[in-house]
PDB file of C-alpha atoms in Angstrom:
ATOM      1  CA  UNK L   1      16.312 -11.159  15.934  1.00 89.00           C
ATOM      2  CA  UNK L   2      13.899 -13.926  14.508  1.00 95.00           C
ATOM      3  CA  UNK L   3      15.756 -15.461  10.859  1.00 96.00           C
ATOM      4  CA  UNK L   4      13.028 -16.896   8.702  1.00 97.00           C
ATOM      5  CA  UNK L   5      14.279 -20.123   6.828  1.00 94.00           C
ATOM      6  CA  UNK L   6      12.399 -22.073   4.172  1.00 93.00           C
ATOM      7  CA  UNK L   7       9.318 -23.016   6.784  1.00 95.00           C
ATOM      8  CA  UNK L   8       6.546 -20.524   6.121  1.00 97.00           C
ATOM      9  CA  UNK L   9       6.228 -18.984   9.707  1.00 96.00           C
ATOM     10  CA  UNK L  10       6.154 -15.450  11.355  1.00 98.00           C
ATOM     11  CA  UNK L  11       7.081 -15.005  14.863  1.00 97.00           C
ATOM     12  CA  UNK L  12       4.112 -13.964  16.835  1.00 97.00           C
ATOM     13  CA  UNK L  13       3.668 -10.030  16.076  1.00 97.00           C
ATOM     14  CA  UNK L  14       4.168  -8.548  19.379  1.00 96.00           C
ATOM     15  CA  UNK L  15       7.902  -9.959  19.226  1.00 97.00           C
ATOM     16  CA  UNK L  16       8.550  -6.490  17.259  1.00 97.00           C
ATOM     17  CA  UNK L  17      10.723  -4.070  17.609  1.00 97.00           C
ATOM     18  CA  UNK L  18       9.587  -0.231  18.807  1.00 96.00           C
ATOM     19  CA  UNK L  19      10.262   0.471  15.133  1.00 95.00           C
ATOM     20  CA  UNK L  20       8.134  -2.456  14.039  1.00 96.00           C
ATOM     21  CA  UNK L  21      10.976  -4.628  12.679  1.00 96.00           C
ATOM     22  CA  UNK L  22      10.070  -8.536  13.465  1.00 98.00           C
ATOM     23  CA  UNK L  23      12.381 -10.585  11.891  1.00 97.00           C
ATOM     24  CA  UNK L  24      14.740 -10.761   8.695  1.00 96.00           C
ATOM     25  CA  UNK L  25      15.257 -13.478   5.913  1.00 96.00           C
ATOM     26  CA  UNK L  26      12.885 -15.820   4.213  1.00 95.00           C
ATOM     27  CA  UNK L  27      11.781 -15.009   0.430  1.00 94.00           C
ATOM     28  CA  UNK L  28       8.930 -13.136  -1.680  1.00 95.00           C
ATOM     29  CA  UNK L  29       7.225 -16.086  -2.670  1.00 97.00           C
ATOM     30  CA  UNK L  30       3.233 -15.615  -3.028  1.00 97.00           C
ATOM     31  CA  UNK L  31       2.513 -18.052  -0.354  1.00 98.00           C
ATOM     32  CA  UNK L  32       4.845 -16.362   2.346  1.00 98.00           C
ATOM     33  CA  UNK L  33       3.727 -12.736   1.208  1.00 98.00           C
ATOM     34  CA  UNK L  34      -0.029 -13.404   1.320  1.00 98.00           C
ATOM     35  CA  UNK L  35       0.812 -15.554   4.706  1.00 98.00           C
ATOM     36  CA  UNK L  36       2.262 -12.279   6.112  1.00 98.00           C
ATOM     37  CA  UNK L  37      -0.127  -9.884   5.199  1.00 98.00           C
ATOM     38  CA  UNK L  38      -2.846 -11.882   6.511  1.00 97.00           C
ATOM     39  CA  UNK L  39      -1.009 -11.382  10.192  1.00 97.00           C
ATOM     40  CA  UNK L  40      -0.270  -7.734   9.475  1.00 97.00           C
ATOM     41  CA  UNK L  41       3.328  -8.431   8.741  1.00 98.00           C
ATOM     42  CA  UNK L  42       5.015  -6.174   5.250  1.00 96.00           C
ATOM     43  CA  UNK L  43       8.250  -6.596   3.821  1.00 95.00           C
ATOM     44  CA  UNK L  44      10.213  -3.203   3.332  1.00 87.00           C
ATOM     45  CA  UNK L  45      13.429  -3.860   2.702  1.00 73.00           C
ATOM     46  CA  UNK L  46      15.907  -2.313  -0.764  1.00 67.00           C
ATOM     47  CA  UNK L  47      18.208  -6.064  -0.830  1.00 70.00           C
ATOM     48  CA  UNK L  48      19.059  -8.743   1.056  1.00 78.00           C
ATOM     49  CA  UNK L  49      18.323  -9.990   3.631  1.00 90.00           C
ATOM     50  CA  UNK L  50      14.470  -9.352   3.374  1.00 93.00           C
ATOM     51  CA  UNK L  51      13.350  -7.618   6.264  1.00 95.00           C
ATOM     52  CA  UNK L  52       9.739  -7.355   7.594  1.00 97.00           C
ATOM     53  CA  UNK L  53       7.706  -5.157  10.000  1.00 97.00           C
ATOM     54  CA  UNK L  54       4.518  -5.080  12.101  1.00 97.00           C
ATOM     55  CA  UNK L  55       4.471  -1.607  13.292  1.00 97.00           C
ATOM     56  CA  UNK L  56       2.622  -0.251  16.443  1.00 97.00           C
ATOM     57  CA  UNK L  57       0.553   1.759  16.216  1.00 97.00           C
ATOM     58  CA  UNK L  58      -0.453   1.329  12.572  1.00 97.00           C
ATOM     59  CA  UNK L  59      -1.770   4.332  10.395  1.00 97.00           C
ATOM     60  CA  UNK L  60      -4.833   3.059   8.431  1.00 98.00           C
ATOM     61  CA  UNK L  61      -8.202   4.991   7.071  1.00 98.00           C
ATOM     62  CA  UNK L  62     -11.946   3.772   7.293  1.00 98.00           C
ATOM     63  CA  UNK L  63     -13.408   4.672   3.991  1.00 98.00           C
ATOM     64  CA  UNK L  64     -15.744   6.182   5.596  1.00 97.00           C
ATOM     65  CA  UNK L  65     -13.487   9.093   7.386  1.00 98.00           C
ATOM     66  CA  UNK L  66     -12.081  10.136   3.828  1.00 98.00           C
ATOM     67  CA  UNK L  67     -11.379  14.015   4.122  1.00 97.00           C
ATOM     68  CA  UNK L  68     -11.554  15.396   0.572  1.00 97.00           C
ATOM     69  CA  UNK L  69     -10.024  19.071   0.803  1.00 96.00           C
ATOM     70  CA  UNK L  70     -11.677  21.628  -0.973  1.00 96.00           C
ATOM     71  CA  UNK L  71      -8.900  22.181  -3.611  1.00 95.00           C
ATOM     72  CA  UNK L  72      -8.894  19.163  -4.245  1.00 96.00           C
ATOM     73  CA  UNK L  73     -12.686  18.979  -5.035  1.00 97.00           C
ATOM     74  CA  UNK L  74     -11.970  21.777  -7.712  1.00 96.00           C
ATOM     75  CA  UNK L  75      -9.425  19.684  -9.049  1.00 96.00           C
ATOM     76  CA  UNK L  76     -12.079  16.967  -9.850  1.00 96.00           C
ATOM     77  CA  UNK L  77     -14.530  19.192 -10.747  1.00 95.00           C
ATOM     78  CA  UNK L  78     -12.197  20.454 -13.517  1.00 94.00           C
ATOM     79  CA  UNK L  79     -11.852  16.783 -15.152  1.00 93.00           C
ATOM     80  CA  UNK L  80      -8.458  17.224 -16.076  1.00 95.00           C
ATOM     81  CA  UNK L  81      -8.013  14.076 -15.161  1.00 97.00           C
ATOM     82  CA  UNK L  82      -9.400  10.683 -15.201  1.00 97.00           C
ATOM     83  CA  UNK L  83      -8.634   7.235 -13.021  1.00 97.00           C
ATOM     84  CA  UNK L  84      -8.586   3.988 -13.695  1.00 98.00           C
ATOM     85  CA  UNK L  85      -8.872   0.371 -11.910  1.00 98.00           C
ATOM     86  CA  UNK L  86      -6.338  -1.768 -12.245  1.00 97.00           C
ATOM     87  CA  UNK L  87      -5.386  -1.367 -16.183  1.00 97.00           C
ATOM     88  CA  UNK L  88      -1.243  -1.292 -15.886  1.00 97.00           C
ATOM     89  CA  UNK L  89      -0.575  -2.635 -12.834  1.00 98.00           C
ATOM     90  CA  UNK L  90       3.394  -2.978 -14.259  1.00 98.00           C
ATOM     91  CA  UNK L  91       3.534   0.398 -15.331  1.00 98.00           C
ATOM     92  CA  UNK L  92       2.462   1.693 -11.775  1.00 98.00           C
ATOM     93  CA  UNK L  93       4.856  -0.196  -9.794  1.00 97.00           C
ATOM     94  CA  UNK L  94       7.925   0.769 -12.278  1.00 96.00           C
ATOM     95  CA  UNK L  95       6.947   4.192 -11.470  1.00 96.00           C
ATOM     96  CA  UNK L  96       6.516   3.821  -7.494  1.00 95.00           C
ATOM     97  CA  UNK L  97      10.155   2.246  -7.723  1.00 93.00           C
ATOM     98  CA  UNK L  98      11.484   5.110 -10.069  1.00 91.00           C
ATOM     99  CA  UNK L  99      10.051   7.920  -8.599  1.00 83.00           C
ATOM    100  CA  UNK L 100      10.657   8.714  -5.185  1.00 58.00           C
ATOM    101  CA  UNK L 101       8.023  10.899  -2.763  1.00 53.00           C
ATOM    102  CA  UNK L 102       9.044  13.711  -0.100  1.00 47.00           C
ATOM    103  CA  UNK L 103       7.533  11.034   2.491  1.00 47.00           C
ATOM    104  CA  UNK L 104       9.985   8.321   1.731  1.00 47.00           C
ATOM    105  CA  UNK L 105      13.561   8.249   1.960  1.00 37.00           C
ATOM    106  CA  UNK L 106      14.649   6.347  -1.443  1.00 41.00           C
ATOM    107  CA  UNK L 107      12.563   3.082  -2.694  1.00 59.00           C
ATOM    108  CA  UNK L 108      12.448  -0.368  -1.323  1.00 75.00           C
ATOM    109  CA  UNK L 109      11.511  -1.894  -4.445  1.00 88.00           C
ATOM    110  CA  UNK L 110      14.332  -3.792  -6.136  1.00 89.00           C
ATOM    111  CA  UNK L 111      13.693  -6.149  -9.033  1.00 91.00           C
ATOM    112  CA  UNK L 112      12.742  -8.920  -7.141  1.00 91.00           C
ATOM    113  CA  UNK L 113       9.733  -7.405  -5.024  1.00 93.00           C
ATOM    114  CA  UNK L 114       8.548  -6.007  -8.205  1.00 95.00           C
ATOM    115  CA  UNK L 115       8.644  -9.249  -9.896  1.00 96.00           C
ATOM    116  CA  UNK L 116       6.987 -10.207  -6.633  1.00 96.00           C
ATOM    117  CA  UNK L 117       3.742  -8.012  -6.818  1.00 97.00           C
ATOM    118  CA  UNK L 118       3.408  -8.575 -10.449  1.00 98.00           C
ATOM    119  CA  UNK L 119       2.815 -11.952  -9.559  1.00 98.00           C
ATOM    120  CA  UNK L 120       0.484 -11.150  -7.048  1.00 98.00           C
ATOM    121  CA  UNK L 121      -1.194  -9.135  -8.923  1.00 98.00           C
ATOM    122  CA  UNK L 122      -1.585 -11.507 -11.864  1.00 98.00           C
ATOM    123  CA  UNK L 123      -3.330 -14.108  -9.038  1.00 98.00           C
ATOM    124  CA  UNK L 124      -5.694 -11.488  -8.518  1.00 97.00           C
ATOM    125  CA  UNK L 125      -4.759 -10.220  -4.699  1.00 98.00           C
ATOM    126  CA  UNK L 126      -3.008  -6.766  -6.041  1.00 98.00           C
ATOM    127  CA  UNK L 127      -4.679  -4.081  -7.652  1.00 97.00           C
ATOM    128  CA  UNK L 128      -3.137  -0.666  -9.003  1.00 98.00           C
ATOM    129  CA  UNK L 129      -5.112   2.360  -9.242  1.00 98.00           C
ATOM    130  CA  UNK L 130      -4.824   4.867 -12.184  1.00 98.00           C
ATOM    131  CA  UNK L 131      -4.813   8.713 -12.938  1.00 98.00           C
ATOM    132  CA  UNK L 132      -3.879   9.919 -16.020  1.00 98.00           C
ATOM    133  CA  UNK L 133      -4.089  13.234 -18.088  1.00 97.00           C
ATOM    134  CA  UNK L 134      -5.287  12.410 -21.351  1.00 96.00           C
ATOM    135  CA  UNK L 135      -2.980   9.351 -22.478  1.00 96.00           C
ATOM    136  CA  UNK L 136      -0.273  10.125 -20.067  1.00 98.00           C
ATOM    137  CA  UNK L 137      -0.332   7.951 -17.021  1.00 98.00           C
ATOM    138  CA  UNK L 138       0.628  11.199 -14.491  1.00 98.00           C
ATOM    139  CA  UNK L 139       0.071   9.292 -10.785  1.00 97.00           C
ATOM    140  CA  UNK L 140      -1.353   5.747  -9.337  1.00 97.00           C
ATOM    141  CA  UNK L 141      -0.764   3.726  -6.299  1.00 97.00           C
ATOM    142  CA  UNK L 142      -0.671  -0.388  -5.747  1.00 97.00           C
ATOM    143  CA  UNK L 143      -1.438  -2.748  -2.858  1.00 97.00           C
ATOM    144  CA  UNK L 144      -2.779  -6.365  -1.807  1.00 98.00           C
ATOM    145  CA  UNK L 145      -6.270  -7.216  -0.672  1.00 97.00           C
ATOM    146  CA  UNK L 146      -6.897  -9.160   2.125  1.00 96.00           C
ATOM    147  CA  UNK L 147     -10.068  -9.678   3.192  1.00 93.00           C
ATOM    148  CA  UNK L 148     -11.925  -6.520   3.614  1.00 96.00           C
ATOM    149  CA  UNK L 149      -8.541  -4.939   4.080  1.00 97.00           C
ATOM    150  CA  UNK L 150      -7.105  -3.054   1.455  1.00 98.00           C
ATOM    151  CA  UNK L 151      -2.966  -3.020   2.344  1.00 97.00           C
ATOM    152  CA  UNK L 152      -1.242   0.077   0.380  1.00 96.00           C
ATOM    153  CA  UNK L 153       1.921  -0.366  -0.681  1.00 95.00           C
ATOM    154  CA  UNK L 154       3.521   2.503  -2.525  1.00 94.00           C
ATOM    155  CA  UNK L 155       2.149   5.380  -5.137  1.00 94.00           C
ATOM    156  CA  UNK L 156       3.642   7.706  -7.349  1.00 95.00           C
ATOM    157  CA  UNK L 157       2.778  11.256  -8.638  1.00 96.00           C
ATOM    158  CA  UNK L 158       4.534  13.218 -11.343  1.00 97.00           C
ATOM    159  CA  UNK L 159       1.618  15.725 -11.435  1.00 96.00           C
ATOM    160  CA  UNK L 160       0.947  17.624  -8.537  1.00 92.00           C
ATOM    161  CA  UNK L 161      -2.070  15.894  -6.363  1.00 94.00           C
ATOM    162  CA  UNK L 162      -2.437  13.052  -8.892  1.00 96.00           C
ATOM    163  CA  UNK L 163      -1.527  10.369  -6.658  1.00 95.00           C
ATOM    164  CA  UNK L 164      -4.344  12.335  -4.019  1.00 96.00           C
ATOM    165  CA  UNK L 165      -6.759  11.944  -7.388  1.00 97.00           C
ATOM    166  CA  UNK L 166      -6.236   7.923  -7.785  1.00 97.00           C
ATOM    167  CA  UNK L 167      -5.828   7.344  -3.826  1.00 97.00           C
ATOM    168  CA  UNK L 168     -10.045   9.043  -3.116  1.00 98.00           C
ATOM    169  CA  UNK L 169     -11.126   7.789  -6.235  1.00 98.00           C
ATOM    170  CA  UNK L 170      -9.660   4.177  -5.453  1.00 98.00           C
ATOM    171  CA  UNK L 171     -10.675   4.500  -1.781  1.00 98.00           C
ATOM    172  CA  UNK L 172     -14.373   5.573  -2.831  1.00 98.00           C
ATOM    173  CA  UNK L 173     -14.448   2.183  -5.208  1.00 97.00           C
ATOM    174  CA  UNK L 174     -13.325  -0.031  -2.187  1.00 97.00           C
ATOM    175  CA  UNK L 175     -16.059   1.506  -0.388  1.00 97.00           C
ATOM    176  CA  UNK L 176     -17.951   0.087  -2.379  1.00 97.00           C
ATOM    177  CA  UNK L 177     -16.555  -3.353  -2.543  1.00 95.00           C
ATOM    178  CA  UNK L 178     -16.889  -3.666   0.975  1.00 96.00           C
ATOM    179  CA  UNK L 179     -13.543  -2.612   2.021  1.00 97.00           C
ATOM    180  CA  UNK L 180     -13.646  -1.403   5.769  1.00 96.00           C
ATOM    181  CA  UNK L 181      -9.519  -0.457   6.203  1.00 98.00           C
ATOM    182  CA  UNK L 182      -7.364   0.676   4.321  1.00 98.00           C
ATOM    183  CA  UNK L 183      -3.458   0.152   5.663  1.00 98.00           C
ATOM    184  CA  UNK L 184      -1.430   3.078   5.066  1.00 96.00           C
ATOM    185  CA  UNK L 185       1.560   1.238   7.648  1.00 93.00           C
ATOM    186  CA  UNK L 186       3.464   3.868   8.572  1.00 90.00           C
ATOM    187  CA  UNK L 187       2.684   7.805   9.014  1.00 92.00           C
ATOM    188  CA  UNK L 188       2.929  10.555   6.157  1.00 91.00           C
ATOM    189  CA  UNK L 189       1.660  13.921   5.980  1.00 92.00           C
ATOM    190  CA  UNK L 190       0.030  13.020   2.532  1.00 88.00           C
ATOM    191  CA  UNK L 191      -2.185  10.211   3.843  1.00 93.00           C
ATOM    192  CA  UNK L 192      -2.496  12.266   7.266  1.00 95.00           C
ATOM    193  CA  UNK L 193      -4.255  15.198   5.430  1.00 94.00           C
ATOM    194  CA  UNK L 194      -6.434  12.578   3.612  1.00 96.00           C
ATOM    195  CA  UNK L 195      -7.766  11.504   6.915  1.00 97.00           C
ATOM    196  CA  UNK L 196      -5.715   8.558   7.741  1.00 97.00           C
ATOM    197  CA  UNK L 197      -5.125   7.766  11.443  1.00 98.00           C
ATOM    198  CA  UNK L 198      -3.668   5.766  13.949  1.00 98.00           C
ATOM    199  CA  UNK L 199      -5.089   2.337  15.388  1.00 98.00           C
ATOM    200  CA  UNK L 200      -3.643  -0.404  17.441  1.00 98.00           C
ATOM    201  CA  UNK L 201      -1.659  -3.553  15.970  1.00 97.00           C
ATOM    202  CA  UNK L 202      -4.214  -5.682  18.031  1.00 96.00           C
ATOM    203  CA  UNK L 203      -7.387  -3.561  16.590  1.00 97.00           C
ATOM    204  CA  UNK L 204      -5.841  -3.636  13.007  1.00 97.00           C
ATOM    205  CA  UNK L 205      -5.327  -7.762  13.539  1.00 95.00           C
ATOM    206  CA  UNK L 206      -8.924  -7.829  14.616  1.00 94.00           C
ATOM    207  CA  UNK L 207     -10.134  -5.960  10.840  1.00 93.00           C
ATOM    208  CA  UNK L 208      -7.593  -8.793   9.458  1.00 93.00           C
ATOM    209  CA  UNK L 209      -9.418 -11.406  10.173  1.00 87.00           C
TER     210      UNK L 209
END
């Protein structure tokens, strides 16, 4: 197993693990975290030491291949809800580490990789995406840009579907902005029926760059 130390350096990705696990140590500083997910490389880890994966396959969407259900096009019909682009960032990723999903077993994020994001975000490389009924901020999801990759991290949803809401809504802005990929990492059923999909670690690497 590869230890990171204070040099900012990755082993080479295909050193992984069948579970994706590449090495272990090192810090969440801004210039290691954006250094990592420019090679495909994510820290998931809930303490010390860090640990961080490069998992093959990888489960990403195009934009493009979005699958919108059909109850789920009544639910946006109804405008019960509206979304929002990166207004409270903070309040997003408190929730994602508060609230845990069916998908996930528990939360990675401690105070330090929130602390870690916020910072991120406040550079301008993570955005949070907003749904909220009426005043009440009900579901949302974070992540970090990297080039025309959009990496998710984690979302929330105390509403049923809200985090579905902010996920198309955000995915149909990036579309937009020239975002061809969005990372979804690992598999779920809730990104699955959204259209997500499995790719390579050397095709994903190739949208990377």
């Amino acid at each position: 197993m590869f230890i990171l130390n204070d040099d900012l350096i990755f082993p080479p990705t295909n050193e992984a693990f069948s579970d994706g696990l590449l090495c272990m140590g090192g810090d969440l500083s801004v210039e290691r975290l954006l250094l990592a997910y420019s090679k495909g490389i994510f820290p998931w880890s809930d303490g010390e030491p860090i640990l961080w994966y490069s998992p093959d396959p990888r489960f990403v969407l195009f934009p493009h291949k979005l699958r919108i259900s059909k109850s789920m096009k009544q639910l946006i019909r109804k405008n019960e809800y509206t979304w929002t682009f990166n207004q409270c960032f903070e309040e997003v990723i408190r929730h994602c580490r508060t609230n845990n999903r069916k998908d996930e077993l528990g939360t990675w994020i401690d105070d330090n990789v929130e602390q870690a994001y916020i910072k991120l975000h406040q550079l301008g490389h993570a955005y949070s995406a907003e749904c909220w009924r009426g005043n009440a901020l009900v579901g949302g999801l974070y992540g970090v840009r990297v080039n025309t990759v959009f990496c998710g991290e984690s979302m929330f949803s105390l509403d049923p579907n809200a985090s579905k809401f902010a996920f198309i809504h955000l995915v149909q802005y990036l579309r937009q902005q020239g975002i061809g990929l969005v990372d979804c990492q690992v598999y779920t059923k809730h990104l699955d029926s959204l259209g997500a999909e499995m790719i390579s670690r050397e095709e994903f690497q190739t949208f990377l760059q």
